[in-house]
Amino acid sequence: MLSALRQRFNTWLFRPKIEHGTVTLTQRRIFILPTRQGLAMAMLLALMLLGDINYNLSLGYVLTFLLAMMAVMSMLHAFRNLAHLEVRAGRADAVFCGEAARFMLHFRNPGALARYQLVLRHENGSTVTFNAPAQQDSEVAFPLPATRRGWLQPGRLTLYTEFPLGLFHAWSYLHFDMRCLVYPKPVDEATLPPGDAPDGTGRRSVAGDDDFAGLRVYTAGDALPRIAWKAYARERGLQVKQFSIQIGEELWLDFAAAPEPDTEGKLAHMTRWVLDAEAQGLRYGLKLPDGELPPGDGQPHRDECLRRLALFGTGEPR
Amino acid sequence: MTKPLIYALLLSILMVAAPHADHLPLWVAALCVALLLWRAYLTRSGGTLPTRWLLTAITLAGAGGILIEFHTLFGREAGVTLLILLTALKFMELRSSRDAMVLIYLACFIVITNFLYSQSIPTALYMLATLLVIVTTWVQLNGQTIALGPRLKIAGTLLLQAIPLTLVLFVLFPRVQGPLWGLPQDAFASSGLSDDMAPGSISRLSLSEEVAFRVVYASAPPRREQMYWRGPVLWLFDGRTWTQGRGARTGAPQFDKLSQPIDYSVTLEPHNKRWLFALEMPDRLSVPARLTDDFQLLRRDALKERLRYEARSHLAYRANPHEAEAQLQRALQLPRGLNPRALELAQRWRTEGTNDAAVVRAALDHFNREDFRYTLEPPLLASSNSIDEFLFETREGFCEHYAGSFVFLMRAAHIPARVVTGYQGGEYNEVGGYYIVRQSDAHAWAEVWLSGQGWVRIDPTAAIAPTRIERNLAAAVPNTAALPFMARSAPQWLRDLRLNWDAVANRWNQWVLGYNSELQFAFLTRLGMEDITWQKLALNMTFALGLVVAGFALYMLRHLFAQQPDKMQTAWLKVCRKLAKAGLPRAPHEGAQDYAARIAAARPDLAENIRDLAARYNALRYGGKHDEAMLREFQRRATTFKT
């Protein structure tokens, strides 16, 4: 009953909801409470006041009041250290399971005063401390360990500060719709399944952009930069330069062909295959129980394959 | 723990502890300096801190040493010494930022202990500077990467902002009259007269330039030779030291007033003794005090804080002309078998003299005629017959020698007499319009009881060195004497400077240091506050503080309020909210025109209105000119818009 009430109170007070775009830390979003040090300071001040009264120390009163009022003003300073800061969630590049995901957050300090000692804290206790110089953008990377494939969401982050005296804890909650794709952790070594390459190397030449392969007669629609102007100058007619690239044979990476017995193991194996196949410049496709990914190559294709492997079986739309 | 932070902490502690140096035992001061230097060395060299058992051993040894030195661990001296030693030791286990925080709190606390010794203006300024260093270090502790400049600026801002708030608190905070619990005996320094007098006790005092009290006369001040500030009266002589002795209770004193009264106010520095000073003879006093049968003013408790009181005195009087027999007997007491030559001399005067007054005159003549010298550095009187030794051999003495031997001679001649100590004279401060009476004005004189006249003041010093009474000490003793520099012939500008400074210090004493519950009451009443209770004070204080803090908050956070959306934006957002409630929220990327088109398609009944609003919004927002009428029309339409 009580915990339910507290839950409702927290929900009402802190309004946990996922946010998009730029968040400005207005006074409604900033909370402030004394720290343990602040409470110790209050005790010290009470002790000092007793001494002042007992010994009738006028300057003692002055000092006690000065310290107390500095503590009060430090509350305002702590509040201002956060107030009106603009926060925006940035990208989070995909990582392999076991690595640290880096969530980028962009802070803009529109004020004329630098913000010092801002701390971002995750529920797991890890923190990142940074300063936000006046009238500048600062980018902060918040690392979180990626322990499972699929989407990693940092959830709610706390941005807090105890600057300048450590007597007050001012904080605000940041819950962005940030997520980072975590690929399966590849197995250390795996032999690629055999491809159907005619020359046994798994490679053949197709028209492409890499190597100069000779000239041919111009036909309408050829790109102007490809025209061999030097040959035209020698009055050999309008000719076009031809290039070719070596591409890999089509290779099917089959879920069923991975030797591991369990799904995660198979996915880890396939991840290694994708990385190796891409590294060797092969064309490769994926065969998964929930569908196929036609062969292709290059960075975008690799990322798409890894994405399919990462999200396999998570219910995420392909 | 970065190195600069440790150095900053060392500097802070050094600054707060430095004023304590002159009253710490030498070995404690040396030990503390050694510990701090050791820590600085370890920080520089990156060495490891000493082990726990070594620190425990040093702590126990130090505490033991303090216990032997002071016979206690509590009280002012021992407590402060222990506090400073423990602070220095804390440095040796400074590892975490929590330890650093403890050191900062300790530094703040040591600042307060300094005020037990001095609350002067220079002390206050020094402590303000120290506080700035402490707060800068404090900020550094919370942000170790911040450069000195911004750190100093933040600390300075905090301090400056706290000053007006402190002023409010200082004036309005309900003052409680201390002490709350019994204070240890040594809580306050005692300086000034003591309740006994031996050769050398007053001449030692006259080397001190400390202020004893300040006096403002309501009308014309009396002549200098009439300014006798009466203090302890000494009856009992043991051959060397005069003490008050145990008095016979004889009831209230009485005196006949033979002159116009003179009114004045005294601001007495705390001397940790019960007596108050007034011109002879006091008649009326504004603070509770008892006038004893020998005309001393005694408070119930020792004076631990500066006290201001109004008094009225009669300079010509006839004091206790019908003195009780028991008192007269006390005034004839003499130690047996000592000082035979003095006794003999007095007996001779007695047989020669016709009456008591003639004997008094004979004694004064004797001091005047014979080769007596008034000096601050009298030779030591070593024998048990000290009066004989002074009267017939050394013949060099200060006022306590003359007063003491005079009273001895009178008693030997069977005239009741007693020693009175107090202050004589004072220096006029033209800047402040008051007299300063310093410890160097301490004086001792005699009183004899003459039948029909009561107690009559006789100042034998006046017979030897009349300039002491008419002018001051410096005029009476040779310039080579060990007088304070200032009391001698300082140049005029230096004297003026000193008097100016004293006038400022007097204000400071009266208004800042003396601001107690009474002064608070008087001050606030003068400001127009009525029926002052502590509840009312607390309420006013909270209100005033809230006002100032709110002012600072508004100033510091002004940008929060400045960037509110403008009226046009507010009106448009109102329209968007209404549509969102109807299930048609605006997408973040959607402009007004696109949004209106989408709404028009989804809800043809709203098409006309929303297109109109979007057009007006765009015209206002991007039209490039500010039209108040157009804005108002837009606001009106936005308010009346219904889904």
mmCIF file of C-alpha atoms in Angstrom, chain A residues 39-277:
data_model
loop_
_atom_site.group_PDB
_atom_site.id
_atom_site.type_symbol
_atom_site.label_atom_id
_atom_site.label_comp_id
_atom_site.label_asym_id
_atom_site.label_seq_id
_atom_site.Cartn_x
_atom_site.Cartn_y
_atom_site.Cartn_z
ATOM 1 C CA LEU A 39 23.415 18.067 6.948
ATOM 2 C CA ALA A 40 26.813 17.789 8.659
ATOM 3 C CA MET A 41 27.342 21.475 7.890
ATOM 4 C CA ALA A 42 23.993 22.301 9.500
ATOM 5 C CA MET A 43 25.095 20.444 12.629
ATOM 6 C CA LEU A 44 28.387 22.317 12.648
ATOM 7 C CA LEU A 45 26.568 25.632 12.317
ATOM 8 C CA ALA A 46 24.241 24.743 15.198
ATOM 9 C CA LEU A 47 27.285 23.903 17.308
ATOM 10 C CA MET A 48 28.936 27.185 16.372
ATOM 11 C CA LEU A 49 25.794 29.116 17.249
ATOM 12 C CA LEU A 50 25.690 27.507 20.679
ATOM 13 C CA GLY A 51 29.295 28.525 21.220
ATOM 14 C CA ASP A 52 28.552 32.084 20.076
ATOM 15 C CA ILE A 53 25.657 32.398 22.474
ATOM 16 C CA ASN A 54 27.570 30.888 25.346
ATOM 17 C CA TYR A 55 30.707 32.949 24.934
ATOM 18 C CA ASN A 56 28.793 35.940 23.607
ATOM 19 C CA LEU A 57 31.039 36.190 20.567
ATOM 20 C CA SER A 58 29.704 38.865 18.251
ATOM 21 C CA LEU A 59 32.176 38.023 15.513
ATOM 22 C CA GLY A 60 31.352 34.384 16.080
ATOM 23 C CA TYR A 61 27.760 35.223 15.208
ATOM 24 C CA VAL A 62 28.985 37.018 12.099
ATOM 25 C CA LEU A 63 31.044 34.029 10.991
ATOM 26 C CA THR A 64 28.247 31.558 11.699
ATOM 27 C CA PHE A 65 25.766 33.667 9.756
ATOM 28 C CA LEU A 66 28.229 34.147 6.892
ATOM 29 C CA LEU A 67 28.765 30.408 6.570
ATOM 30 C CA ALA A 68 25.052 29.670 6.850
ATOM 31 C CA MET A 69 24.179 32.227 4.204
ATOM 32 C CA MET A 70 26.913 30.970 1.904
ATOM 33 C CA ALA A 71 25.375 27.524 2.261
ATOM 34 C CA VAL A 72 21.969 28.943 1.332
ATOM 35 C CA MET A 73 23.429 30.769 -1.648
ATOM 36 C CA SER A 74 25.271 27.616 -2.709
ATOM 37 C CA MET A 75 21.831 26.049 -3.129
ATOM 38 C CA LEU A 76 20.960 28.719 -5.675
ATOM 39 C CA HIS A 77 24.312 28.231 -7.362
ATOM 40 C CA ALA A 78 23.785 24.467 -7.575
ATOM 41 C CA PHE A 79 20.353 25.088 -9.054
ATOM 42 C CA ARG A 80 21.693 27.572 -11.550
ATOM 43 C CA ASN A 81 24.420 25.144 -12.515
ATOM 44 C CA LEU A 82 21.687 23.002 -14.101
ATOM 45 C CA ALA A 83 19.031 25.546 -14.937
ATOM 46 C CA HIS A 84 18.282 26.176 -18.565
ATOM 47 C CA LEU A 85 20.801 23.724 -19.843
ATOM 48 C CA GLU A 86 19.651 22.241 -23.152
ATOM 49 C CA VAL A 87 20.129 18.519 -23.658
ATOM 50 C CA ARG A 88 19.702 16.509 -26.826
ATOM 51 C CA ALA A 89 20.265 12.822 -27.368
ATOM 52 C CA GLY A 90 22.835 12.030 -30.021
ATOM 53 C CA ARG A 91 23.739 8.867 -31.890
ATOM 54 C CA ALA A 92 24.923 5.661 -30.379
ATOM 55 C CA ASP A 93 27.018 3.562 -32.768
ATOM 56 C CA ALA A 94 26.328 -0.153 -32.841
ATOM 57 C CA VAL A 95 28.721 -2.294 -30.858
ATOM 58 C CA PHE A 96 29.345 -5.979 -30.377
ATOM 59 C CA CYS A 97 28.116 -7.676 -27.303
ATOM 60 C CA GLY A 98 30.733 -7.411 -24.543
ATOM 61 C CA GLU A 99 31.927 -3.988 -25.673
ATOM 62 C CA ALA A 100 30.842 -0.688 -24.152
ATOM 63 C CA ALA A 101 28.046 1.143 -25.928
ATOM 64 C CA ARG A 102 28.682 4.877 -26.120
ATOM 65 C CA PHE A 103 25.572 7.034 -25.943
ATOM 66 C CA MET A 104 26.266 10.532 -27.124
ATOM 67 C CA LEU A 105 24.495 13.404 -25.409
ATOM 68 C CA HIS A 106 24.723 16.994 -26.564
ATOM 69 C CA PHE A 107 24.622 19.737 -23.996
ATOM 70 C CA ARG A 108 24.193 23.365 -24.915
ATOM 71 C CA ASN A 109 24.917 25.992 -22.299
ATOM 72 C CA PRO A 110 23.183 29.158 -23.507
ATOM 73 C CA GLY A 111 24.217 31.166 -20.446
ATOM 74 C CA ALA A 112 27.188 33.443 -19.970
ATOM 75 C CA LEU A 113 28.550 31.337 -17.096
ATOM 76 C CA ALA A 114 30.292 28.017 -17.381
ATOM 77 C CA ARG A 115 28.623 25.030 -15.741
ATOM 78 C CA TYR A 116 31.033 22.995 -13.702
ATOM 79 C CA GLN A 117 31.077 19.472 -12.394
ATOM 80 C CA LEU A 118 27.958 18.133 -14.071
ATOM 81 C CA VAL A 119 27.571 14.437 -13.485
ATOM 82 C CA LEU A 120 25.574 11.951 -15.532
ATOM 83 C CA ARG A 121 24.646 8.830 -13.629
ATOM 84 C CA HIS A 122 23.030 5.619 -14.737
ATOM 85 C CA GLU A 123 20.930 3.437 -12.476
ATOM 86 C CA ASN A 124 23.792 0.937 -12.378
ATOM 87 C CA GLY A 125 25.924 3.557 -10.643
ATOM 88 C CA SER A 126 28.358 4.443 -13.392
ATOM 89 C CA THR A 127 28.986 8.150 -13.775
ATOM 90 C CA VAL A 128 30.545 10.600 -16.189
ATOM 91 C CA THR A 129 31.650 14.027 -15.011
ATOM 92 C CA PHE A 130 32.044 16.975 -17.350
ATOM 93 C CA ASN A 131 31.983 20.752 -17.574
ATOM 94 C CA ALA A 132 29.840 22.754 -19.981
ATOM 95 C CA PRO A 133 31.631 25.957 -21.013
ATOM 96 C CA ALA A 134 29.574 29.107 -21.480
ATOM 97 C CA GLN A 135 27.683 29.536 -24.751
ATOM 98 C CA GLN A 136 29.034 26.351 -26.228
ATOM 99 C CA ASP A 137 27.913 22.905 -27.194
ATOM 100 C CA SER A 138 29.577 20.026 -25.495
ATOM 101 C CA GLU A 139 29.295 16.411 -26.452
ATOM 102 C CA VAL A 140 29.412 13.814 -23.730
ATOM 103 C CA ALA A 141 29.768 10.084 -24.315
ATOM 104 C CA PHE A 142 28.114 7.955 -21.701
ATOM 105 C CA PRO A 143 29.489 4.397 -21.792
ATOM 106 C CA LEU A 144 27.334 1.454 -20.816
ATOM 107 C CA PRO A 145 28.398 -2.184 -21.028
ATOM 108 C CA ALA A 146 26.520 -4.082 -23.759
ATOM 109 C CA THR A 147 25.733 -7.441 -22.262
ATOM 110 C CA ARG A 148 23.000 -8.735 -24.579
ATOM 111 C CA ARG A 149 22.464 -8.603 -28.324
ATOM 112 C CA GLY A 150 19.532 -6.575 -29.551
ATOM 113 C CA TRP A 151 18.584 -3.045 -28.651
ATOM 114 C CA LEU A 152 20.272 -1.584 -25.587
ATOM 115 C CA GLN A 153 18.331 1.251 -23.997
ATOM 116 C CA PRO A 154 20.024 3.259 -21.282
ATOM 117 C CA GLY A 155 16.690 4.072 -19.702
ATOM 118 C CA ARG A 156 16.604 6.986 -17.339
ATOM 119 C CA LEU A 157 19.798 8.914 -16.695
ATOM 120 C CA THR A 158 20.233 11.326 -13.831
ATOM 121 C CA LEU A 159 22.032 14.576 -14.437
ATOM 122 C CA TYR A 160 23.156 16.059 -11.147
ATOM 123 C CA THR A 161 25.549 18.546 -9.657
ATOM 124 C CA GLU A 162 26.749 19.375 -6.167
ATOM 125 C CA PHE A 163 28.841 22.308 -7.230
ATOM 126 C CA PRO A 164 30.064 24.642 -5.743
ATOM 127 C CA LEU A 165 30.186 23.545 -2.083
ATOM 128 C CA GLY A 166 28.861 19.995 -2.151
ATOM 129 C CA LEU A 167 26.152 20.889 0.329
ATOM 130 C CA PHE A 168 23.214 20.527 -2.041
ATOM 131 C CA HIS A 169 22.385 17.890 -4.590
ATOM 132 C CA ALA A 170 20.512 19.342 -7.584
ATOM 133 C CA TRP A 171 19.341 16.846 -10.128
ATOM 134 C CA SER A 172 17.136 16.278 -13.140
ATOM 135 C CA TYR A 173 16.044 13.127 -14.899
ATOM 136 C CA LEU A 174 16.791 12.561 -18.569
ATOM 137 C CA HIS A 175 14.899 9.782 -20.267
ATOM 138 C CA PHE A 176 15.524 9.961 -23.996
ATOM 139 C CA ASP A 177 14.384 7.495 -26.600
ATOM 140 C CA MET A 178 17.989 6.492 -27.135
ATOM 141 C CA ARG A 179 19.008 3.033 -28.123
ATOM 142 C CA CYS A 180 22.099 1.312 -29.300
ATOM 143 C CA LEU A 181 22.180 -1.800 -31.468
ATOM 144 C CA VAL A 182 24.242 -4.580 -29.958
ATOM 145 C CA TYR A 183 25.476 -7.213 -32.394
ATOM 146 C CA PRO A 184 26.072 -10.747 -31.185
ATOM 147 C CA LYS A 185 29.557 -11.355 -29.937
ATOM 148 C CA PRO A 186 31.360 -13.184 -32.771
ATOM 149 C CA VAL A 187 33.037 -16.533 -32.072
ATOM 150 C CA ASP A 188 36.802 -16.326 -32.228
ATOM 151 C CA GLU A 189 37.275 -18.431 -35.311
ATOM 152 C CA ALA A 190 35.063 -20.042 -37.935
ATOM 153 C CA THR A 191 35.636 -21.491 -41.405
ATOM 154 C CA LEU A 192 33.475 -19.935 -44.069
ATOM 155 C CA PRO A 193 31.108 -22.351 -45.828
ATOM 156 C CA PRO A 194 32.212 -23.149 -49.427
ATOM 157 C CA GLY A 195 30.931 -20.778 -52.098
ATOM 158 C CA ASP A 196 30.133 -21.722 -55.717
ATOM 159 C CA ALA A 197 33.106 -20.007 -57.360
ATOM 160 C CA PRO A 198 33.969 -21.127 -60.921
ATOM 161 C CA ASP A 199 37.736 -20.561 -60.626
ATOM 162 C CA GLY A 200 38.005 -21.891 -57.102
ATOM 163 C CA THR A 201 39.110 -18.494 -55.808
ATOM 164 C CA GLY A 202 35.541 -17.387 -55.328
ATOM 165 C CA ARG A 203 36.163 -14.359 -57.510
ATOM 166 C CA ARG A 204 35.199 -13.214 -60.995
ATOM 167 C CA SER A 205 35.383 -9.905 -62.812
ATOM 168 C CA VAL A 206 32.358 -7.740 -63.451
ATOM 169 C CA ALA A 207 32.089 -4.233 -64.783
ATOM 170 C CA GLY A 208 32.826 -1.853 -61.988
ATOM 171 C CA ASP A 209 34.827 1.189 -60.939
ATOM 172 C CA ASP A 210 38.098 -0.086 -59.554
ATOM 173 C CA ASP A 211 40.579 -0.984 -62.294
ATOM 174 C CA PHE A 212 41.088 0.523 -65.753
ATOM 175 C CA ALA A 213 40.255 -2.218 -68.272
ATOM 176 C CA GLY A 214 40.392 -0.471 -71.682
ATOM 177 C CA LEU A 215 38.298 1.737 -74.010
ATOM 178 C CA ARG A 216 35.081 1.152 -75.924
ATOM 179 C CA VAL A 217 32.990 3.204 -78.339
ATOM 180 C CA TYR A 218 30.702 5.832 -76.838
ATOM 181 C CA THR A 219 26.997 5.112 -76.669
ATOM 182 C CA ALA A 220 24.321 7.600 -75.705
ATOM 183 C CA GLY A 221 23.856 7.828 -71.928
ATOM 184 C CA ASP A 222 27.483 7.243 -70.918
ATOM 185 C CA ALA A 223 28.660 9.519 -68.098
ATOM 186 C CA LEU A 224 30.658 12.537 -69.315
ATOM 187 C CA PRO A 225 33.580 12.062 -66.872
ATOM 188 C CA ARG A 226 34.117 8.621 -68.364
ATOM 189 C CA ILE A 227 34.752 9.966 -71.867
ATOM 190 C CA ALA A 228 38.409 9.611 -72.851
ATOM 191 C CA TRP A 229 39.054 13.216 -73.888
ATOM 192 C CA LYS A 230 42.708 12.550 -74.660
ATOM 193 C CA ALA A 231 41.724 9.929 -77.254
ATOM 194 C CA TYR A 232 39.139 12.358 -78.696
ATOM 195 C CA ALA A 233 41.879 14.983 -78.986
ATOM 196 C CA ARG A 234 43.921 12.523 -81.019
ATOM 197 C CA GLU A 235 40.890 12.270 -83.360
ATOM 198 C CA ARG A 236 40.204 8.653 -82.564
ATOM 199 C CA GLY A 237 36.522 9.321 -82.106
ATOM 200 C CA LEU A 238 34.434 9.506 -78.942
ATOM 201 C CA GLN A 239 35.502 6.662 -76.701
ATOM 202 C CA VAL A 240 34.685 5.713 -73.127
ATOM 203 C CA LYS A 241 37.035 4.350 -70.461
ATOM 204 C CA GLN A 242 36.091 0.974 -69.104
ATOM 205 C CA PHE A 243 36.775 -0.236 -65.535
ATOM 206 C CA SER A 244 36.251 -3.530 -63.813
ATOM 207 C CA ILE A 245 36.232 -4.778 -60.212
ATOM 208 C CA GLN A 246 36.782 -8.141 -58.681
ATOM 209 C CA ILE A 247 33.826 -9.359 -56.710
ATOM 210 C CA GLY A 248 33.276 -12.365 -54.546
ATOM 211 C CA GLU A 249 31.172 -15.303 -55.440
ATOM 212 C CA GLU A 250 27.756 -15.526 -53.894
ATOM 213 C CA LEU A 251 28.056 -17.132 -50.518
ATOM 214 C CA TRP A 252 25.098 -18.237 -48.448
ATOM 215 C CA LEU A 253 25.566 -18.099 -44.709
ATOM 216 C CA ASP A 254 23.029 -20.531 -43.403
ATOM 217 C CA PHE A 255 21.699 -20.542 -39.872
ATOM 218 C CA ALA A 256 21.199 -24.286 -40.106
ATOM 219 C CA ALA A 257 24.820 -24.805 -41.223
ATOM 220 C CA ALA A 258 26.323 -23.226 -38.099
ATOM 221 C CA PRO A 259 27.739 -26.016 -35.938
ATOM 222 C CA GLU A 260 26.567 -24.760 -32.536
ATOM 223 C CA PRO A 261 23.506 -26.418 -31.060
ATOM 224 C CA ASP A 262 21.838 -23.316 -29.569
ATOM 225 C CA THR A 263 20.465 -20.222 -31.246
ATOM 226 C CA GLU A 264 22.852 -17.765 -29.573
ATOM 227 C CA GLY A 265 25.821 -19.916 -30.479
ATOM 228 C CA LYS A 266 24.689 -20.139 -34.084
ATOM 229 C CA LEU A 267 24.208 -16.383 -34.234
ATOM 230 C CA ALA A 268 27.685 -15.820 -32.775
ATOM 231 C CA HIS A 269 29.078 -18.158 -35.415
ATOM 232 C CA MET A 270 27.233 -16.408 -38.206
ATOM 233 C CA THR A 271 28.484 -13.062 -36.951
ATOM 234 C CA ARG A 272 32.033 -14.276 -37.374
ATOM 235 C CA TRP A 273 31.141 -15.516 -40.898
ATOM 236 C CA VAL A 274 29.726 -12.139 -41.859
ATOM 237 C CA LEU A 275 32.825 -10.333 -40.604
ATOM 238 C CA ASP A 276 35.203 -12.737 -42.358
ATOM 239 C CA ALA A 277 33.251 -12.767 -45.605
#
